[in-house]
PDB file of C-alpha atoms in Angstrom:
ATOM      1  CA  MET Y 203      55.638  55.107-110.709  1.00  0.00           C
ATOM      2  CA  LYS Y 204      55.805  53.244-114.187  1.00  0.00           C
ATOM      3  CA  THR Y 205      55.841  49.220-113.974  1.00  0.00           C
ATOM      4  CA  ILE Y 206      56.551  47.130-116.893  1.00  0.00           C
ATOM      5  CA  MET Y 207      54.978  43.532-116.985  1.00  0.00           C
ATOM      6  CA  THR Y 208      56.400  41.019-119.211  1.00  0.00           C
ATOM      7  CA  GLN Y 209      52.848  39.458-119.479  1.00  0.00           C
ATOM      8  CA  PRO Y 210      49.883  40.581-117.944  1.00  0.00           C
ATOM      9  CA  LEU Y 211      48.952  39.158-114.425  1.00  0.00           C
ATOM     10  CA  CYS Y 212      45.201  38.455-113.438  1.00  0.00           C
ATOM     11  CA  LYS Y 213      42.902  41.112-112.914  1.00  0.00           C
ATOM     12  CA  GLU Y 214      43.202  41.355-109.284  1.00  0.00           C
ATOM     13  CA  GLY Y 215      46.814  42.042-109.382  1.00  0.00           C
ATOM     14  CA  TYR Y 216      46.682  44.462-112.478  1.00  0.00           C
ATOM     15  CA  GLU Y 217      44.459  46.409-110.357  1.00  0.00           C
ATOM     16  CA  LYS Y 218      46.768  46.465-107.150  1.00  0.00           C
ATOM     17  CA  PHE Y 219      49.743  47.806-109.555  1.00  0.00           C
ATOM     18  CA  ALA Y 220      47.330  50.176-110.965  1.00  0.00           C
ATOM     19  CA  GLN Y 221      46.744  52.036-108.043  1.00  0.00           C
ATOM     20  CA  ALA Y 222      50.503  52.920-108.030  1.00  0.00           C
ATOM     21  CA  GLY Y 223      50.761  54.528-111.521  1.00  0.00           C
ATOM     22  CA  GLU Y 224      51.303  53.699-114.949  1.00  0.00           C
ATOM     23  CA  ILE Y 225      51.258  49.942-116.246  1.00  0.00           C
ATOM     24  CA  TRP Y 226      52.861  48.949-119.509  1.00  0.00           C
ATOM     25  CA  VAL Y 227      52.173  45.543-120.501  1.00  0.00           C
ATOM     26  CA  ALA Y 228      55.162  44.131-122.898  1.00  0.00           C
ATOM     27  CA  ASN Y 229      53.552  40.689-124.050  1.00  0.00           C
ATOM     28  CA  SER Y 230      57.023  40.012-124.686  1.00  0.00           C
ATOM     29  CA  GLY Y 231      59.938  38.179-122.071  1.00  0.00           C
ATOM     30  CA  ASN Y 232      62.716  39.749-124.239  1.00  0.00           C
ATOM     31  CA  PRO Y 233      63.715  43.198-122.889  1.00  0.00           C
ATOM     32  CA  THR Y 234      65.557  44.180-126.159  1.00  0.00           C
ATOM     33  CA  GLU Y 235      62.293  44.266-127.641  1.00  0.00           C
ATOM     34  CA  TYR Y 236      61.452  47.437-125.528  1.00  0.00           C
ATOM     35  CA  LEU Y 237      64.419  49.005-124.236  1.00  0.00           C
ATOM     36  CA  GLU Y 238      62.836  52.705-124.914  1.00  0.00           C
ATOM     37  CA  GLU Y 239      60.037  51.942-122.418  1.00  0.00           C
ATOM     38  CA  LEU Y 240      62.508  50.168-119.668  1.00  0.00           C
ATOM     39  CA  SER Y 241      64.452  53.159-119.801  1.00  0.00           C
ATOM     40  CA  THR Y 242      61.866  54.751-117.668  1.00  0.00           C
ATOM     41  CA  ALA Y 243      60.403  51.946-115.940  1.00  0.00           C
ATOM     42  CA  ASP Y 244      60.624  52.064-111.861  1.00  0.00           C
ATOM     43  CA  ALA Y 245      59.846  48.426-111.599  1.00  0.00           C
ATOM     44  CA  LEU Y 246      59.643  45.187-113.730  1.00  0.00           C
ATOM     45  CA  VAL Y 247      57.443  42.459-113.205  1.00  0.00           C
ATOM     46  CA  ILE Y 248      58.648  39.152-114.974  1.00  0.00           C
ATOM     47  CA  ARG Y 249      56.413  36.195-115.586  1.00  0.00           C
ATOM     48  CA  ILE Y 250      57.808  34.744-118.192  1.00  0.00           C
ATOM     49  CA  GLY Y 251      61.161  36.131-119.379  1.00  0.00           C
ATOM     50  CA  HIS Y 252      64.484  37.254-118.437  1.00  0.00           C
ATOM     51  CA  LEU Y 253      66.833  40.247-117.535  1.00  0.00           C
ATOM     52  CA  ASN Y 254      70.621  40.033-117.587  1.00  0.00           C
ATOM     53  CA  ALA Y 255      73.214  42.429-116.711  1.00  0.00           C
ATOM     54  CA  GLN Y 256      73.605  44.370-120.210  1.00  0.00           C
ATOM     55  CA  GLU Y 257      69.617  44.740-120.432  1.00  0.00           C
ATOM     56  CA  LEU Y 258      69.673  45.907-116.989  1.00  0.00           C
ATOM     57  CA  GLU Y 259      72.010  48.664-117.860  1.00  0.00           C
ATOM     58  CA  GLN Y 260      69.475  50.100-120.180  1.00  0.00           C
ATOM     59  CA  ALA Y 261      67.007  51.006-117.099  1.00  0.00           C
ATOM     60  CA  PRO Y 262      68.804  53.603-115.125  1.00  0.00           C
ATOM     61  CA  ASN Y 263      65.639  54.334-112.794  1.00  0.00           C
ATOM     62  CA  LEU Y 264      64.777  50.718-112.280  1.00  0.00           C
ATOM     63  CA  LYS Y 265      64.165  50.328-108.255  1.00  0.00           C
ATOM     64  CA  VAL Y 266      62.491  46.810-108.194  1.00  0.00           C
ATOM     65  CA  ILE Y 267      62.362  43.639-109.869  1.00  0.00           C
ATOM     66  CA  GLY Y 268      59.597  41.335-109.244  1.00  0.00           C
ATOM     67  CA  ARG Y 269      59.052  37.394-110.257  1.00  0.00           C
ATOM     68  CA  SER Y 270      55.623  36.248-110.274  1.00  0.00           C
ATOM     69  CA  GLY Y 271      56.630  32.856-109.192  1.00  0.00           C
ATOM     70  CA  ILE Y 272      59.458  31.687-106.700  1.00  0.00           C
ATOM     71  CA  GLY Y 273      62.273  30.917-109.241  1.00  0.00           C
ATOM     72  CA  PHE Y 274      64.793  33.756-109.745  1.00  0.00           C
ATOM     73  CA  ASP Y 275      67.355  32.258-112.139  1.00  0.00           C
ATOM     74  CA  SER Y 276      65.641  34.288-115.368  1.00  0.00           C
ATOM     75  CA  VAL Y 277      67.135  37.310-113.302  1.00  0.00           C
ATOM     76  CA  ASP Y 278      70.918  38.439-112.823  1.00  0.00           C
ATOM     77  CA  VAL Y 279      70.797  38.846-109.172  1.00  0.00           C
ATOM     78  CA  ALA Y 280      74.342  39.863-108.910  1.00  0.00           C
ATOM     79  CA  ALA Y 281      73.933  42.429-111.190  1.00  0.00           C
ATOM     80  CA  ALA Y 282      70.938  44.127-109.607  1.00  0.00           C
ATOM     81  CA  THR Y 283      72.571  43.532-106.348  1.00  0.00           C
ATOM     82  CA  ALA Y 284      75.259  45.819-107.396  1.00  0.00           C
ATOM     83  CA  ARG Y 285      73.039  48.257-108.306  1.00  0.00           C
ATOM     84  CA  GLY Y 286      70.844  48.390-104.995  1.00  0.00           C
ATOM     85  CA  ILE Y 287      68.027  47.094-106.940  1.00  0.00           C
ATOM     86  CA  PRO Y 288      66.106  44.166-104.881  1.00  0.00           C
ATOM     87  CA  VAL Y 289      64.750  41.019-106.717  1.00  0.00           C
ATOM     88  CA  VAL Y 290      61.485  39.610-105.119  1.00  0.00           C
ATOM     89  CA  ILE Y 291      59.663  36.495-105.511  1.00  0.00           C
ATOM     90  CA  ALA Y 292      56.214  35.256-104.893  1.00  0.00           C
ATOM     91  CA  PRO Y 293      56.624  32.399-102.491  1.00  0.00           C
ATOM     92  CA  HIS Y 294      53.432  29.778-102.528  1.00  0.00           C
ATOM     93  CA  CYS Y 295      51.636  31.836-105.424  1.00  0.00           C
ATOM     94  CA  ASN Y 296      51.534  28.549-107.664  1.00  0.00           C
ATOM     95  CA  ALA Y 297      52.829  25.892-105.406  1.00  0.00           C
ATOM     96  CA  ASP Y 298      49.312  24.205-105.796  1.00  0.00           C
ATOM     97  CA  SER Y 299      49.031  24.627-109.710  1.00  0.00           C
ATOM     98  CA  VAL Y 300      52.395  23.150-110.068  1.00  0.00           C
ATOM     99  CA  ALA Y 301      51.689  20.076-107.654  1.00  0.00           C
ATOM    100  CA  GLU Y 302      48.549  19.313-109.475  1.00  0.00           C
ATOM    101  CA  HIS Y 303      50.389  19.501-112.740  1.00  0.00           C
ATOM    102  CA  THR Y 304      53.263  17.093-111.621  1.00  0.00           C
ATOM    103  CA  LEU Y 305      50.251  14.528-110.769  1.00  0.00           C
ATOM    104  CA  ALA Y 306      48.656  15.051-114.188  1.00  0.00           C
ATOM    105  CA  LEU Y 307      51.961  14.227-115.568  1.00  0.00           C
ATOM    106  CA  MET Y 308      52.168  11.374-113.458  1.00  0.00           C
ATOM    107  CA  LEU Y 309      48.613  10.162-114.298  1.00  0.00           C
ATOM    108  CA  GLY Y 310      49.551  10.498-117.969  1.00  0.00           C
ATOM    109  CA  LEU Y 311      52.241   8.593-117.933  1.00  0.00           C
ATOM    110  CA  ALA Y 312      50.965   5.761-116.040  1.00  0.00           C
ATOM    111  CA  SER Y 313      47.601   5.551-118.472  1.00  0.00           C
ATOM    112  CA  ASN Y 314      50.141   5.917-121.325  1.00  0.00           C
ATOM    113  CA  LEU Y 315      47.494   8.521-122.236  1.00  0.00           C
ATOM    114  CA  VAL Y 316      49.302  10.566-125.386  1.00  0.00           C
ATOM    115  CA  GLU Y 317      49.770   7.211-127.388  1.00  0.00           C
ATOM    116  CA  CYS Y 318      46.634   5.783-126.320  1.00  0.00           C
ATOM    117  CA  HIS Y 319      44.608   9.024-127.577  1.00  0.00           C
ATOM    118  CA  ASN Y 320      46.765   9.291-130.490  1.00  0.00           C
ATOM    119  CA  GLU Y 321      46.203   5.669-131.585  1.00  0.00           C
ATOM    120  CA  ALA Y 322      42.309   5.676-130.846  1.00  0.00           C
ATOM    121  CA  LEU Y 323      42.381   8.903-133.159  1.00  0.00           C
ATOM    122  CA  ARG Y 324      43.355   6.537-135.721  1.00  0.00           C
ATOM    123  CA  GLY Y 325      41.210   3.658-134.984  1.00  0.00           C
ATOM    124  CA  ASN Y 326      43.747   1.489-133.426  1.00  0.00           C
ATOM    125  CA  PHE Y 327      41.698   0.452-130.489  1.00  0.00           C
ATOM    126  CA  GLU Y 328      43.970  -2.506-129.717  1.00  0.00           C
ATOM    127  CA  ILE Y 329      46.379  -0.140-128.101  1.00  0.00           C
ATOM    128  CA  ARG Y 330      45.036  -0.749-124.893  1.00  0.00           C
ATOM    129  CA  ASN Y 331      46.866  -3.962-125.103  1.00  0.00           C
ATOM    130  CA  CYS Y 332      49.906  -2.662-125.599  1.00  0.00           C
ATOM    131  CA  GLY Y 333      50.914  -3.537-121.865  1.00  0.00           C
ATOM    132  CA  ARG Y 334      52.719  -0.164-120.942  1.00  0.00           C
ATOM    133  CA  GLN Y 335      49.897   1.556-118.558  1.00  0.00           C
ATOM    134  CA  PHE Y 336      50.345   1.062-114.867  1.00  0.00           C
ATOM    135  CA  GLU Y 337      48.233   1.936-111.754  1.00  0.00           C
ATOM    136  CA  LEU Y 338      50.069   4.389-109.128  1.00  0.00           C
ATOM    137  CA  LEU Y 339      48.653   2.225-106.368  1.00  0.00           C
ATOM    138  CA  ASP Y 340      51.539   0.780-104.287  1.00  0.00           C
ATOM    139  CA  LYS Y 341      54.338   2.395-106.477  1.00  0.00           C
ATOM    140  CA  THR Y 342      57.439   4.484-104.872  1.00  0.00           C
ATOM    141  CA  VAL Y 343      57.515   7.999-105.666  1.00  0.00           C
ATOM    142  CA  GLY Y 344      60.590   9.781-104.998  1.00  0.00           C
ATOM    143  CA  ILE Y 345      60.429  13.336-104.619  1.00  0.00           C
ATOM    144  CA  VAL Y 346      63.670  15.242-104.985  1.00  0.00           C
ATOM    145  CA  GLY Y 347      63.346  18.513-102.998  1.00  0.00           C
ATOM    146  CA  PHE Y 348      60.608  17.840-100.398  1.00  0.00           C
ATOM    147  CA  GLY Y 349      60.060  21.749 -99.568  1.00  0.00           C
ATOM    148  CA  ASP Y 350      56.475  23.416-100.321  1.00  0.00           C
ATOM    149  CA  ILE Y 351      55.771  22.280-103.376  1.00  0.00           C
ATOM    150  CA  GLY Y 352      57.248  18.879-102.889  1.00  0.00           C
ATOM    151  CA  ASN Y 353      55.367  18.417 -99.808  1.00  0.00           C
ATOM    152  CA  ARG Y 354      52.088  19.354-101.792  1.00  0.00           C
ATOM    153  CA  VAL Y 355      52.768  16.638-104.512  1.00  0.00           C
ATOM    154  CA  GLY Y 356      53.597  14.005-101.683  1.00  0.00           C
ATOM    155  CA  ARG Y 357      50.162  14.739-100.109  1.00  0.00           C
ATOM    156  CA  LEU Y 358      48.305  14.164-103.653  1.00  0.00           C
ATOM    157  CA  CYS Y 359      50.210  11.109-104.415  1.00  0.00           C
ATOM    158  CA  ALA Y 360      49.497   9.650-100.774  1.00  0.00           C
ATOM    159  CA  ALA Y 361      45.869  10.068-101.772  1.00  0.00           C
ATOM    160  CA  PHE Y 362      46.498   7.344-104.719  1.00  0.00           C
ATOM    161  CA  GLY Y 363      48.222   4.859-102.341  1.00  0.00           C
ATOM    162  CA  THR Y 364      51.521   5.300-103.432  1.00  0.00           C
ATOM    163  CA  LYS Y 365      54.665   5.211-100.841  1.00  0.00           C
ATOM    164  CA  LEU Y 366      56.808   7.954-100.776  1.00  0.00           C
ATOM    165  CA  VAL Y 367      60.487   8.267-100.331  1.00  0.00           C
ATOM    166  CA  ALA Y 368      62.110  11.818-100.713  1.00  0.00           C
ATOM    167  CA  TYR Y 369      65.822  13.441-100.830  1.00  0.00           C
ATOM    168  CA  ASP Y 370      66.337  16.997 -99.565  1.00  0.00           C
ATOM    169  CA  PRO Y 371      69.889  17.611 -98.200  1.00  0.00           C
ATOM    170  CA  TYR Y 372      68.002  20.765 -96.631  1.00  0.00           C
ATOM    171  CA  LEU Y 373      65.724  18.970 -94.133  1.00  0.00           C
ATOM    172  CA  SER Y 374      66.591  16.294 -91.316  1.00  0.00           C
ATOM    173  CA  GLU Y 375      65.346  12.881 -91.634  1.00  0.00           C
ATOM    174  CA  GLN Y 376      63.085  13.780 -88.988  1.00  0.00           C
ATOM    175  CA  GLN Y 377      61.468  16.416 -90.863  1.00  0.00           C
ATOM    176  CA  ILE Y 378      60.909  14.306 -93.967  1.00  0.00           C
ATOM    177  CA  ALA Y 379      59.278  11.676 -92.046  1.00  0.00           C
ATOM    178  CA  GLU Y 380      56.860  14.275 -90.307  1.00  0.00           C
ATOM    179  CA  ARG Y 381      55.953  15.243 -93.639  1.00  0.00           C
ATOM    180  CA  GLY Y 382      55.007  11.741 -94.596  1.00  0.00           C
ATOM    181  CA  ALA Y 383      58.249  10.197 -96.797  1.00  0.00           C
ATOM    182  CA  GLN Y 384      60.697   8.017 -95.815  1.00  0.00           C
ATOM    183  CA  PRO Y 385      63.882   9.883 -95.958  1.00  0.00           C
ATOM    184  CA  CYS Y 386      66.573   9.046 -98.384  1.00  0.00           C
ATOM    185  CA  PRO Y 387      70.259   9.407 -97.436  1.00  0.00           C
ATOM    186  CA  THR Y 388      71.488  10.418-101.082  1.00  0.00           C
ATOM    187  CA  LEU Y 389      70.037  10.662-104.373  1.00  0.00           C
ATOM    188  CA  GLU Y 390      71.204   7.766-105.494  1.00  0.00           C
ATOM    189  CA  HIS Y 391      69.778   5.655-102.888  1.00  0.00           C
ATOM    190  CA  LEU Y 392      65.969   7.144-104.008  1.00  0.00           C
ATOM    191  CA  LEU Y 393      66.803   6.760-107.731  1.00  0.00           C
ATOM    192  CA  LYS Y 394      67.150   3.174-107.060  1.00  0.00           C
ATOM    193  CA  ALA Y 395      64.083   2.669-104.924  1.00  0.00           C
ATOM    194  CA  ALA Y 396      61.601   4.788-106.963  1.00  0.00           C
ATOM    195  CA  ASP Y 397      59.416   4.023-109.725  1.00  0.00           C
ATOM    196  CA  ILE Y 398      58.538   7.444-110.292  1.00  0.00           C
ATOM    197  CA  VAL Y 399      60.793  10.194-109.604  1.00  0.00           C
ATOM    198  CA  THR Y 400      59.705  14.076-109.687  1.00  0.00           C
ATOM    199  CA  LEU Y 401      62.202  16.901-109.037  1.00  0.00           C
ATOM    200  CA  HIS Y 402      61.097  19.974-107.057  1.00  0.00           C
ATOM    201  CA  ILE Y 403      64.151  21.820-106.376  1.00  0.00           C
ATOM    202  CA  PRO Y 404      65.673  25.495-107.528  1.00  0.00           C
ATOM    203  CA  LEU Y 405      68.398  26.320-109.931  1.00  0.00           C
ATOM    204  CA  LEU Y 406      71.761  26.473-107.593  1.00  0.00           C
ATOM    205  CA  PRO Y 407      75.217  25.824-109.155  1.00  0.00           C
ATOM    206  CA  GLU Y 408      74.836  22.182-107.006  1.00  0.00           C
ATOM    207  CA  THR Y 409      71.609  21.510-108.724  1.00  0.00           C
ATOM    208  CA  LYS Y 410      72.345  22.534-112.508  1.00  0.00           C
ATOM    209  CA  GLY Y 411      72.886  19.190-114.310  1.00  0.00           C
ATOM    210  CA  LEU Y 412      71.545  17.015-111.374  1.00  0.00           C
ATOM    211  CA  ILE Y 413      70.223  14.347-113.845  1.00  0.00           C
ATOM    212  CA  GLY Y 414      72.344  13.169-116.383  1.00  0.00           C
ATOM    213  CA  LYS Y 415      73.178   9.877-118.206  1.00  0.00           C
ATOM    214  CA  ALA Y 416      74.884   8.435-115.084  1.00  0.00           C
ATOM    215  CA  GLN Y 417      71.728   9.122-112.995  1.00  0.00           C
ATOM    216  CA  LEU Y 418      69.179   7.695-115.554  1.00  0.00           C
ATOM    217  CA  ALA Y 419      71.154   4.359-115.412  1.00  0.00           C
ATOM    218  CA  ARG Y 420      70.557   4.069-111.435  1.00  0.00           C
ATOM    219  CA  MET Y 421      66.999   4.211-112.188  1.00  0.00           C
ATOM    220  CA  LYS Y 422      64.877   1.130-112.673  1.00  0.00           C
ATOM    221  CA  PRO Y 423      64.540   0.428-116.265  1.00  0.00           C
ATOM    222  CA  SER Y 424      60.655   1.064-116.181  1.00  0.00           C
ATOM    223  CA  ALA Y 425      61.032   3.966-113.943  1.00  0.00           C
ATOM    224  CA  ILE Y 426      59.606   7.608-115.154  1.00  0.00           C
ATOM    225  CA  LEU Y 427      60.971  10.857-114.540  1.00  0.00           C
ATOM    226  CA  VAL Y 428      58.709  13.844-114.204  1.00  0.00           C
ATOM    227  CA  ASN Y 429      60.636  17.028-114.460  1.00  0.00           C
ATOM    228  CA  LEU Y 430      58.728  20.286-114.725  1.00  0.00           C
ATOM    229  CA  CYS Y 431      61.889  22.440-115.551  1.00  0.00           C
ATOM    230  CA  PRO Y 432      64.248  20.133-117.835  1.00  0.00           C
ATOM    231  CA  ARG Y 433      66.541  23.061-118.784  1.00  0.00           C
ATOM    232  CA  ARG Y 434      67.314  23.430-115.329  1.00  0.00           C
ATOM    233  CA  HIS Y 435      68.202  20.203-113.945  1.00  0.00           C
ATOM    234  CA  CYS Y 436      68.775  17.624-116.476  1.00  0.00           C
ATOM    235  CA  VAL Y 437      71.950  17.397-118.964  1.00  0.00           C
TER     236      VAL Y 437
END
């Protein structure tokens, strides 16, 4: 069995794949750069990269496509399905990392970290008096998408004394409340209520372009938006 990896995995993951046969690491997410190797591959593991229908046609032996994450929008699933090729994902694999990174961005924005750092390097220590910093304590964090990652983000934010509101059309109000947040009936309701809005939703036809000019206008003038996948949900 020949497996192509767009980028190397951790040692433990690499060793498991090595037990099944040959591994070729592309160090690239663009399949057009290694079509010859792809033409003889049995499996493709995409960490950062893509595979569209045209590129898939260059892989006649491919039997499975794996994503080392939970998103699959970088793969043409319909084309793979038509060929009988399963597309598999790795639920929960990086959920804690994403949640912690979300909190890091919130803290960085709340403390005006980047500007303060850059100005301090220039010798401008008066930047501390700019008045753009704030504490998370008692702020309302609005979580759009209260699934696995959103729920973890909520637990981390709660430790800082924030108030949680959440919008998720796939969860009942009771389920959201049981996870420690006040349910919002609509996205607009959440946008108006939150001091910080963070997005944790998959790319679907109904979520593409979810946040645009009209939605930003509904937010408080002082509110901040944390979006780890801007190409997916903002216009």
